[in-house]
mmCIF file of C-alpha atoms in Angstrom:
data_model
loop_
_atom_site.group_PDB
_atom_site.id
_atom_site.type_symbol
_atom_site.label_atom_id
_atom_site.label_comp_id
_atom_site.label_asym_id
_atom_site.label_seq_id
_atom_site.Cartn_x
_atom_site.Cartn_y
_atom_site.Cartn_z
ATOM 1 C CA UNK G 6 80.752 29.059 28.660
ATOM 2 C CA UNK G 7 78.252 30.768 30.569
ATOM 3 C CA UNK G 8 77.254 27.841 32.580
ATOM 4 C CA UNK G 9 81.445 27.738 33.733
ATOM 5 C CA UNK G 10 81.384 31.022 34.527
ATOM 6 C CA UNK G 11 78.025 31.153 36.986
ATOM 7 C CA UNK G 12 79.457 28.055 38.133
ATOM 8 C CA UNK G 13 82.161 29.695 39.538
ATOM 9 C CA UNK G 14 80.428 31.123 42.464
ATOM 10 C CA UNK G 15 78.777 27.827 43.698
ATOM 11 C CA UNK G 16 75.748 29.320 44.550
ATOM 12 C CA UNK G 17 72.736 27.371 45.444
ATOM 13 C CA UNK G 18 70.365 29.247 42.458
ATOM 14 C CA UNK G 19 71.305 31.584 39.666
ATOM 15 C CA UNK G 20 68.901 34.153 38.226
ATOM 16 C CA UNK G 21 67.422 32.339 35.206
ATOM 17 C CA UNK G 22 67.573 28.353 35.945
ATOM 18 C CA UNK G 23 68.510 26.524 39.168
ATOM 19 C CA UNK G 24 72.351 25.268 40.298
ATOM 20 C CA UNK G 25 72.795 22.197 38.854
ATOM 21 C CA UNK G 26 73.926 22.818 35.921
ATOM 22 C CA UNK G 27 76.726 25.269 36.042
ATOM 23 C CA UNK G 28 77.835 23.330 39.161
ATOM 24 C CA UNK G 29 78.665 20.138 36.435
ATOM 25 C CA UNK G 30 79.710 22.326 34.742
ATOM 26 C CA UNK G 31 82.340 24.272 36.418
ATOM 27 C CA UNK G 32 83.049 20.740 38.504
ATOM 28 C CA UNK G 33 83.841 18.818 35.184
ATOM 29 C CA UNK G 34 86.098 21.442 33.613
ATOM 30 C CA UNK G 35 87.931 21.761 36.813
ATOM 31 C CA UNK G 36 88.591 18.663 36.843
ATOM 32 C CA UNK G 37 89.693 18.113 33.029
ATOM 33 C CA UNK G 38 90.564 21.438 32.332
ATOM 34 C CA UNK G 39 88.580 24.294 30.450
ATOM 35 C CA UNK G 40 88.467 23.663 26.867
ATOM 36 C CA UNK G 41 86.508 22.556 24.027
ATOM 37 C CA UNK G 42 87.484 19.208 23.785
ATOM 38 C CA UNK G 43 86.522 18.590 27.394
ATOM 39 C CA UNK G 44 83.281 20.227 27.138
ATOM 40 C CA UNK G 45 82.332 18.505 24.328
ATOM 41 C CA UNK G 46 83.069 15.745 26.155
ATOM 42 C CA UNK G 47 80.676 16.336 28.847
ATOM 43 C CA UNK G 48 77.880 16.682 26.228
ATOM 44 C CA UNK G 49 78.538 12.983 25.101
ATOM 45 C CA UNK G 50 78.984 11.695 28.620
ATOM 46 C CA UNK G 51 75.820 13.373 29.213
ATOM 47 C CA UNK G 52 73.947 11.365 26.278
ATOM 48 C CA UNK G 53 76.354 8.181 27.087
ATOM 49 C CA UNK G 54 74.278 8.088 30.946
ATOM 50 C CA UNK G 55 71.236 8.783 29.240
ATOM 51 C CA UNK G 56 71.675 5.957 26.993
ATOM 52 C CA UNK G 57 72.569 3.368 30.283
ATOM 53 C CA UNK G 58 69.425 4.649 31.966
ATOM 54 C CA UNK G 59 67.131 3.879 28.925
ATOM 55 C CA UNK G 60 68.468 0.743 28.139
ATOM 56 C CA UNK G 61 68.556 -0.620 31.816
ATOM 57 C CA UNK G 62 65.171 0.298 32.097
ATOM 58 C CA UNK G 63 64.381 -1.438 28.896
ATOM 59 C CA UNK G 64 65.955 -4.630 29.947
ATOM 60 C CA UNK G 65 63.319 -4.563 32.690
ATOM 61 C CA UNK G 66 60.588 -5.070 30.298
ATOM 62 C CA UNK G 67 61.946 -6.157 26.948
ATOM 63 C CA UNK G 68 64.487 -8.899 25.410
ATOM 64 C CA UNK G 69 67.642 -8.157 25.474
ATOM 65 C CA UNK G 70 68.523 -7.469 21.770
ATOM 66 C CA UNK G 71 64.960 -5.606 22.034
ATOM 67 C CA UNK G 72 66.361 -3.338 24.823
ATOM 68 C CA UNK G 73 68.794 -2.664 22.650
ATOM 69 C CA UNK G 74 66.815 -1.776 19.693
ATOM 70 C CA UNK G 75 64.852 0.699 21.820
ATOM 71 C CA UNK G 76 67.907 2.704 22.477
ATOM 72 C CA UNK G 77 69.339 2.940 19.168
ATOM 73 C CA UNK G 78 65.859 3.933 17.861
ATOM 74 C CA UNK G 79 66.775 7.142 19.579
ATOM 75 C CA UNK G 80 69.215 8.343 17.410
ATOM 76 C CA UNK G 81 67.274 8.911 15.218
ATOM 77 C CA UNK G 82 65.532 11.513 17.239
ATOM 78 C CA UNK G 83 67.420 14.998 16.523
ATOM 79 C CA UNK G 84 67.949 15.462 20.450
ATOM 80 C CA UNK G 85 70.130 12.573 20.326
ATOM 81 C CA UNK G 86 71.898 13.173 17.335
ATOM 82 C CA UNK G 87 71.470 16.914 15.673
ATOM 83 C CA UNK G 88 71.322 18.645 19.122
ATOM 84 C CA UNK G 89 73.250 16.542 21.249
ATOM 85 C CA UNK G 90 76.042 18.854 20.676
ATOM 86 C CA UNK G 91 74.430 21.381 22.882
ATOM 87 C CA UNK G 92 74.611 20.693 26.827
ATOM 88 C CA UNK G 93 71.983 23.325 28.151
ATOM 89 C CA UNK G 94 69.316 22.706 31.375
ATOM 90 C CA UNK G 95 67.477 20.791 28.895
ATOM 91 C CA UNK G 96 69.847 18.602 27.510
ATOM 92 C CA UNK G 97 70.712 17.705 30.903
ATOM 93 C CA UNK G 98 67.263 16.970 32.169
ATOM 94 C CA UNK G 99 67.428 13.684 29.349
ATOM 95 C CA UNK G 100 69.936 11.553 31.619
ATOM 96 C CA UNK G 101 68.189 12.986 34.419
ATOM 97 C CA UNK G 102 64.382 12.109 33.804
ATOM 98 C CA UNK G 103 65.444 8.805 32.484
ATOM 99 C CA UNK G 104 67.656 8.200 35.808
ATOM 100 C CA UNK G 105 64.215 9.208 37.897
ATOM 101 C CA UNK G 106 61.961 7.248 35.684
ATOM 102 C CA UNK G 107 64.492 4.311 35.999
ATOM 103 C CA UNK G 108 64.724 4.228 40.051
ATOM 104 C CA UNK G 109 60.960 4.889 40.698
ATOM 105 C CA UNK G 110 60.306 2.026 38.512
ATOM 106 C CA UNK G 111 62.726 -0.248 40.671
ATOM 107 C CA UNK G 112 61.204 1.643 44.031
ATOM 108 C CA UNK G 113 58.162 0.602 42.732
ATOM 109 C CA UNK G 114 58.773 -2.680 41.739
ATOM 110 C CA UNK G 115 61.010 -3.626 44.169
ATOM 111 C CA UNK G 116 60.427 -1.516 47.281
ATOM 112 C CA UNK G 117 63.478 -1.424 48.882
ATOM 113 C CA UNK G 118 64.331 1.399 50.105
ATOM 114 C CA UNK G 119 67.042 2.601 48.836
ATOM 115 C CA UNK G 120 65.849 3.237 45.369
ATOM 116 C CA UNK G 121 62.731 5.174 47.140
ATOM 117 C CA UNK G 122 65.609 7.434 48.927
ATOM 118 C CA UNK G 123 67.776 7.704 45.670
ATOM 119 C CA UNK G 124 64.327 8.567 43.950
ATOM 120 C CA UNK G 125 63.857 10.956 46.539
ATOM 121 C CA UNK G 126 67.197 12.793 45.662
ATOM 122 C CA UNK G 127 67.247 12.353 41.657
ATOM 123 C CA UNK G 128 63.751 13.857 42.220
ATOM 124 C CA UNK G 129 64.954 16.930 43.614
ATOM 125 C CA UNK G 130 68.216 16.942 41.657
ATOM 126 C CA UNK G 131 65.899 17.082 38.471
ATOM 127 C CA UNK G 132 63.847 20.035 40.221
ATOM 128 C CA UNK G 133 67.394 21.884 40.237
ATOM 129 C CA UNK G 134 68.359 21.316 37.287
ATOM 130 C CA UNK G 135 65.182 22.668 35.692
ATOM 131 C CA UNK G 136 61.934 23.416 37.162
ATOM 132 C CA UNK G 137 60.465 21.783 34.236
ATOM 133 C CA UNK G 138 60.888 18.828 35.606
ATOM 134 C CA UNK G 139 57.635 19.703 37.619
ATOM 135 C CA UNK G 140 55.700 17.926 34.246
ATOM 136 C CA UNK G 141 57.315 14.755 35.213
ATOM 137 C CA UNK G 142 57.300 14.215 38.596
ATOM 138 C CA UNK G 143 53.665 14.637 39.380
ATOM 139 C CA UNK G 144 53.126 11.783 36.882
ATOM 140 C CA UNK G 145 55.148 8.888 39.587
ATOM 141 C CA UNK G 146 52.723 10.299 42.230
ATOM 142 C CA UNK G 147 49.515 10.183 40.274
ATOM 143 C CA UNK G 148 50.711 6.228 39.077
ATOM 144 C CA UNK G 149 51.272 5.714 42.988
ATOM 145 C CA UNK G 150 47.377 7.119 43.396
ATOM 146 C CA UNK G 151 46.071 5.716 40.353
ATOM 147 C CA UNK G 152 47.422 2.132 39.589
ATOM 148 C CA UNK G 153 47.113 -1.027 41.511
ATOM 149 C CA UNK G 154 50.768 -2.243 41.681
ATOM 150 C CA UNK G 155 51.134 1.991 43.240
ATOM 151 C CA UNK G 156 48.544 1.999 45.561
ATOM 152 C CA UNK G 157 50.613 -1.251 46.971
ATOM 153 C CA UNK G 158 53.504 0.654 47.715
ATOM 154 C CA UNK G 159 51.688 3.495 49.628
ATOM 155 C CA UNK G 160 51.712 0.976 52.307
ATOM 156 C CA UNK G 161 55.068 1.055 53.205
ATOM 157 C CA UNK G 162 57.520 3.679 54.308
ATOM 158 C CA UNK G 163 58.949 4.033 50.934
ATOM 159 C CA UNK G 164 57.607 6.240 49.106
ATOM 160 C CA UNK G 165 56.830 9.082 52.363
ATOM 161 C CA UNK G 166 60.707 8.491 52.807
ATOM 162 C CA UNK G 167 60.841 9.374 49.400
ATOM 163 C CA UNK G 168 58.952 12.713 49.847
ATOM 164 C CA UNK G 169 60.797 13.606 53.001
ATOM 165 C CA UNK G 170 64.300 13.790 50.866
ATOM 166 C CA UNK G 171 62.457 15.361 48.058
ATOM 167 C CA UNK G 172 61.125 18.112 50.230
ATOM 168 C CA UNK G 173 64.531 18.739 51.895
ATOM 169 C CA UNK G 174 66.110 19.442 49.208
ATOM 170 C CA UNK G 175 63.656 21.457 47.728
ATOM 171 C CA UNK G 176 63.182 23.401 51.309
ATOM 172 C CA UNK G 177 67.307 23.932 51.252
ATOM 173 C CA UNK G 178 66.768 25.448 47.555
ATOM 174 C CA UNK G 179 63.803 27.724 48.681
ATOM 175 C CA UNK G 180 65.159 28.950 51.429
ATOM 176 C CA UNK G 181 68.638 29.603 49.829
ATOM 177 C CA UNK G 182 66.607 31.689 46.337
ATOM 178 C CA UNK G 183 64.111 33.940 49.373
ATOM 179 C CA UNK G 184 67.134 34.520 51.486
ATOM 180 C CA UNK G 185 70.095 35.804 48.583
ATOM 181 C CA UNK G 186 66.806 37.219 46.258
ATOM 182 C CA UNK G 187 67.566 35.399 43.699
ATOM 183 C CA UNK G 188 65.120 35.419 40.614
ATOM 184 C CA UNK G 189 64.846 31.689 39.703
ATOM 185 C CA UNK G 190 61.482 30.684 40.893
ATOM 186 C CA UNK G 191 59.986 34.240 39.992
ATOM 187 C CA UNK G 192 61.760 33.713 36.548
ATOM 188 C CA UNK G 193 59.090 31.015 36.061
ATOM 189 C CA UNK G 194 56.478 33.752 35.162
ATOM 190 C CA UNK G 195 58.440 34.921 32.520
ATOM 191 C CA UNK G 196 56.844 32.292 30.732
ATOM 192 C CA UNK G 197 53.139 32.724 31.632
ATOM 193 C CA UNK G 198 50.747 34.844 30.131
ATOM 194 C CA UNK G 199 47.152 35.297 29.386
ATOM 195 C CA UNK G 200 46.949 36.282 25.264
ATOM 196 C CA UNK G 201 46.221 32.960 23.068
ATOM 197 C CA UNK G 202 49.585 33.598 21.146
ATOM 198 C CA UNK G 203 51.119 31.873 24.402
ATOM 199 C CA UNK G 204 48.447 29.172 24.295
ATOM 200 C CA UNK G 205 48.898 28.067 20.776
ATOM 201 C CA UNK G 206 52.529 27.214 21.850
ATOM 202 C CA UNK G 207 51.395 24.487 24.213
ATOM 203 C CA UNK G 208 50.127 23.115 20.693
ATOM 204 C CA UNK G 209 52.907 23.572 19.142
ATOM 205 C CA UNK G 210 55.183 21.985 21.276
ATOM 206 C CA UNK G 211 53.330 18.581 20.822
ATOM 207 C CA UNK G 212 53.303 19.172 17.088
ATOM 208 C CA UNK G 213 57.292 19.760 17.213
ATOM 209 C CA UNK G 214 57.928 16.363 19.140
ATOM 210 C CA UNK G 215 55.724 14.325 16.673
ATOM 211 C CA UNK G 216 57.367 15.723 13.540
ATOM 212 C CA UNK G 217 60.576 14.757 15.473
ATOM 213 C CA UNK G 218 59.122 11.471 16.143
ATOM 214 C CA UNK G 219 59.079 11.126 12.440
ATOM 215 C CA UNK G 220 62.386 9.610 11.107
ATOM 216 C CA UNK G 221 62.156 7.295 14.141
ATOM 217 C CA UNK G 222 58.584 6.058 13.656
ATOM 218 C CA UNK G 223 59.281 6.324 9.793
ATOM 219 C CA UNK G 224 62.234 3.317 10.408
ATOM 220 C CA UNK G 225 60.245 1.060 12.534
ATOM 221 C CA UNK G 226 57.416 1.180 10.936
ATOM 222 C CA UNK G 227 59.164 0.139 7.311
ATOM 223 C CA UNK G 228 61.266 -2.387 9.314
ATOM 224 C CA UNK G 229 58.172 -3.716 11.144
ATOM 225 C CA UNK G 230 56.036 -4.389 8.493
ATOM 226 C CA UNK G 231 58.457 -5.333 5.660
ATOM 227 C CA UNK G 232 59.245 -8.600 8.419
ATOM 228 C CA UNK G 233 56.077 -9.124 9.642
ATOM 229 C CA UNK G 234 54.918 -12.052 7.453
ATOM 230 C CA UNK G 235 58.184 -13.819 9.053
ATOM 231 C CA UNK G 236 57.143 -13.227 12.528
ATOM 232 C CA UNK G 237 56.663 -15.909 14.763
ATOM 233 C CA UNK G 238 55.143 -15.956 18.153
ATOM 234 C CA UNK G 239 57.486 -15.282 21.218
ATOM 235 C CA UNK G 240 59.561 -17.924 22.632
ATOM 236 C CA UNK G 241 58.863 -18.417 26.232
ATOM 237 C CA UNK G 242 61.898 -16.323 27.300
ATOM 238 C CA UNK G 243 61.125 -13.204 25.412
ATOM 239 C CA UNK G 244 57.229 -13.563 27.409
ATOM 240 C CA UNK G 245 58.852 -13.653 30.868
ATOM 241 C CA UNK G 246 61.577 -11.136 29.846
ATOM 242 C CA UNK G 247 58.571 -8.490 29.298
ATOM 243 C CA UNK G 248 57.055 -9.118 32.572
ATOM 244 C CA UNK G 249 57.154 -5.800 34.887
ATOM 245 C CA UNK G 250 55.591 -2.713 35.042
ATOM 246 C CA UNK G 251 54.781 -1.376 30.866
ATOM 247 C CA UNK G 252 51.677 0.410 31.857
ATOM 248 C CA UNK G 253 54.785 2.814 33.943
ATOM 249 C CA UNK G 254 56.527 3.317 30.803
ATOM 250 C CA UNK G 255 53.569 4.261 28.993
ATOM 251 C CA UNK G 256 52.485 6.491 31.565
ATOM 252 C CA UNK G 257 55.662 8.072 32.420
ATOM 253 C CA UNK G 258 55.988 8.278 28.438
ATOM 254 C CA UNK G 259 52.026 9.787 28.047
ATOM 255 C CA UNK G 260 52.163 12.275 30.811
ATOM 256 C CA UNK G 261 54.770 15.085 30.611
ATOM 257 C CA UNK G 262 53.714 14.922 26.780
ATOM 258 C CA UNK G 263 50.022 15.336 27.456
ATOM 259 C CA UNK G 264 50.928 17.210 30.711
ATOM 260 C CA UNK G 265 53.133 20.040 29.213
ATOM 261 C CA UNK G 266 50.206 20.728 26.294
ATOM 262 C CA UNK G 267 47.021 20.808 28.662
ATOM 263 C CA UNK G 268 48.911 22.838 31.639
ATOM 264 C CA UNK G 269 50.540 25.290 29.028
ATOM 265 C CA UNK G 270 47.229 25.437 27.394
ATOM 266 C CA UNK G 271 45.125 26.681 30.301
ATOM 267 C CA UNK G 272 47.893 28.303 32.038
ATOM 268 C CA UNK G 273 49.004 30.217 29.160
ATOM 269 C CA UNK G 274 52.452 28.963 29.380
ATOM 270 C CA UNK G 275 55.141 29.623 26.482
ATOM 271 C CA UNK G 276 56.140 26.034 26.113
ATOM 272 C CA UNK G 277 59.320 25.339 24.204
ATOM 273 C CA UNK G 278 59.646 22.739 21.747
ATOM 274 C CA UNK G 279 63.287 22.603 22.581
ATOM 275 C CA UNK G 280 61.732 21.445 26.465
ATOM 276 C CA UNK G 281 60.883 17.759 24.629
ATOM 277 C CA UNK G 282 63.971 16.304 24.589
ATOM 278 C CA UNK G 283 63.259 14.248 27.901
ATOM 279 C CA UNK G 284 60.021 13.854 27.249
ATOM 280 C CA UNK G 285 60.819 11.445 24.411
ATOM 281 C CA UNK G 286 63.024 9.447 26.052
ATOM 282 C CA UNK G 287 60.827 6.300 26.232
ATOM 283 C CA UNK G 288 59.947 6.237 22.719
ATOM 284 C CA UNK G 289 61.448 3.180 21.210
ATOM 285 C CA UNK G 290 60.641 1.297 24.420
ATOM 286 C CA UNK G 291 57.240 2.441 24.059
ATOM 287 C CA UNK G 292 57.366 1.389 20.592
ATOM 288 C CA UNK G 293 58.752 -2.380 21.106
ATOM 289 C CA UNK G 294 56.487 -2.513 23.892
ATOM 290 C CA UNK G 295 52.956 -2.321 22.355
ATOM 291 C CA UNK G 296 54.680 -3.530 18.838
ATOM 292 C CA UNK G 297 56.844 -6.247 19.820
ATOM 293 C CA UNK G 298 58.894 -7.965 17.491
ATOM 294 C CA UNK G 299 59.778 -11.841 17.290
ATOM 295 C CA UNK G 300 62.627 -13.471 18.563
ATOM 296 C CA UNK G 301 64.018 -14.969 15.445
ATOM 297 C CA UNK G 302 63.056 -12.011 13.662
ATOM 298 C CA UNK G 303 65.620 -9.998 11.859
ATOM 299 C CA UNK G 304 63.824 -6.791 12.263
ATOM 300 C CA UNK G 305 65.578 -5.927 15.697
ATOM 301 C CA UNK G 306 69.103 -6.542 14.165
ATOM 302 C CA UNK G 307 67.921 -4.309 11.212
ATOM 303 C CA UNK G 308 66.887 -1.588 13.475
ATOM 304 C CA UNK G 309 69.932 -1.413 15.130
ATOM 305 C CA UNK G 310 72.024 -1.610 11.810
ATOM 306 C CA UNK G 311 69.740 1.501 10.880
ATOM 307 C CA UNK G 312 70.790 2.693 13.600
ATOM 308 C CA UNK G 313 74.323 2.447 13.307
ATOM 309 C CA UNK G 314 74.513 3.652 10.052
ATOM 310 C CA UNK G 315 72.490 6.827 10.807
ATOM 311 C CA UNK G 316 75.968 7.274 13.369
ATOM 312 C CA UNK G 317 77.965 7.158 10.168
ATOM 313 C CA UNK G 318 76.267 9.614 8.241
ATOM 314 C CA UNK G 319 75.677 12.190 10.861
ATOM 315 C CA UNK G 320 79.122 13.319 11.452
ATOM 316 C CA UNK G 321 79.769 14.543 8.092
ATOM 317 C CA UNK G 322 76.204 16.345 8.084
ATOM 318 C CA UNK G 323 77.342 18.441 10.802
ATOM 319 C CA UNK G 324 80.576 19.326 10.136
#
């Protein structure tokens, strides 16, 4: 309950992590009441938006029972089923990133301008929640810079309207940590230092996700192949359907990975492994995306059966 009880004071930063957090916190359980029932509630909401976000995305560049199948695939990653019980900054980041990933991928595809604003604000929302959220964000600039359909955009208002929420926020939550001296942004260099023992844990973050990546990649890949020689080729519908923007997904799914290893690498930073948890949350899209599988194959129904059946099991492995 320690994120109720520094949400209790409302204030705009708290000594180790930014506001946004104990503000859901202490907002939710106001609401509901304080108990465990409720709070374990939020934890499953928080998973349950996280789940939307993914699959909405999905259904931007995948068929629809395939959209599906990329979400499920998830559960079998232990953030979404062994720690999902926990609701800490990084837990929350998951629905987050994969809110921000979702609306910069309509700003960008769209580019109307209210997803660039609401980008703008999930943007800095994700800044508060964690500052971690710095290894995602420079990757929708650098695929503005870098990429054809990006550089496109620049052209507009959009995304500069987009930066000018972004930097309001993140000017409101400066100002507010230099003027009550609060620790949070010094905090950061808790993290940072120079011997190779804090190096080696860049490496061992990336090693962490891809052993979690396992069980997942361990199901597809036995599904995948053991239907392959009944694959047929797409049906027009499933073609258009994947018509969009899949080199942004596997950027957006390349870069905070790569990103959080080389930075923490060079900069010495103490990288977490339990910081991954967002950064996997493209995997099964990424998966169906450069391994697609046939319309009137059965593998996506078996994937989600998996799927469902892992939900059976996992209950009685944690009580």
């Amino acid at each position: 309950m320690m994120h109720f009880a520094w949400g209790q004071e409302w204030m705009g930063s708290y000594h180790l992590h930014p506001p946004v957090l104990p503000w859901v916190v202490a907002g939710f359980l106001k609401v509901v009441g304080v108990s465990n029932w409720a709070y374990n509630l939020l934890t499953q909401l928080n998973f349950l938006v996280a789940f939307y976000c993914i699959w909405r995305l999905a259904r931007e560049v995948l068929p629809p029972v395939s959209a599906l199948a990329a979400v499920c695939l998830l559960e079998l990653l232990p953030y979404f089923s062994f720690f999902s019980m926990r609701l800490n900054h990084s837990s929350m980041l998951i629905p987050i990133w994969a809110l921000t990933i979702l609306l910069a991928y309509f700003a960008i595809q769209r580019g109307q301008y209210r997803y660039w604003i609401a980008l703008g604000v999930i943007a800095g929302i994700a800044m508060l929640t964690k500052y971690y959220s710095a290894a995602m964000l420079p990757g929708i600039a650098l695929y503005l810079l870098g990429f054809a359909k990006g550089r496109d955009t620049l052209k507009t208002g959009g995304p500069y309207l987009s930066l000018m929420v972004f930097l309001i926020i993140m000017g409101w939550h400066l100002w507010y940590v230099d003027n009550h001296q609060v620790g949070t942004v010094t905090h950061v260099g808790d993290y940072i230092a120079s011997d190779f023992s804090s190096r080696i844990k860049a490496i061992r973050f990336l090693i962490a996700q891809l052993l979690y990546l396992v069980p997942l990649l361990g199901v597809f890949f036995f599904v995948f192949f053991r239907n392959r020689p009944r694959a047929v080729p797409d049906t027009p519908e499933d073609s258009v359907s994947r018509q969009g923007l899949p080199s942004f997904i596997y950027w957006m799914f390349l870069f905070p990975l790569i990103g959080t290893v080389a930075v923490g690498f060079l900069a010495g930073i103490g990288a977490s492994s339990r910081w991954g948890g967002p950064t996997l949350n493209l995997a099964g899209i990424v998966l169906l995306l450069y391994w697609p599988l046939a319309t009137d194959s059965p593998a996506r129904k078996q994937l989600i059966r998996a799927a469902f059946a892992w939900l059976v099991f996992l209950p009685p492995m944690l009580l």
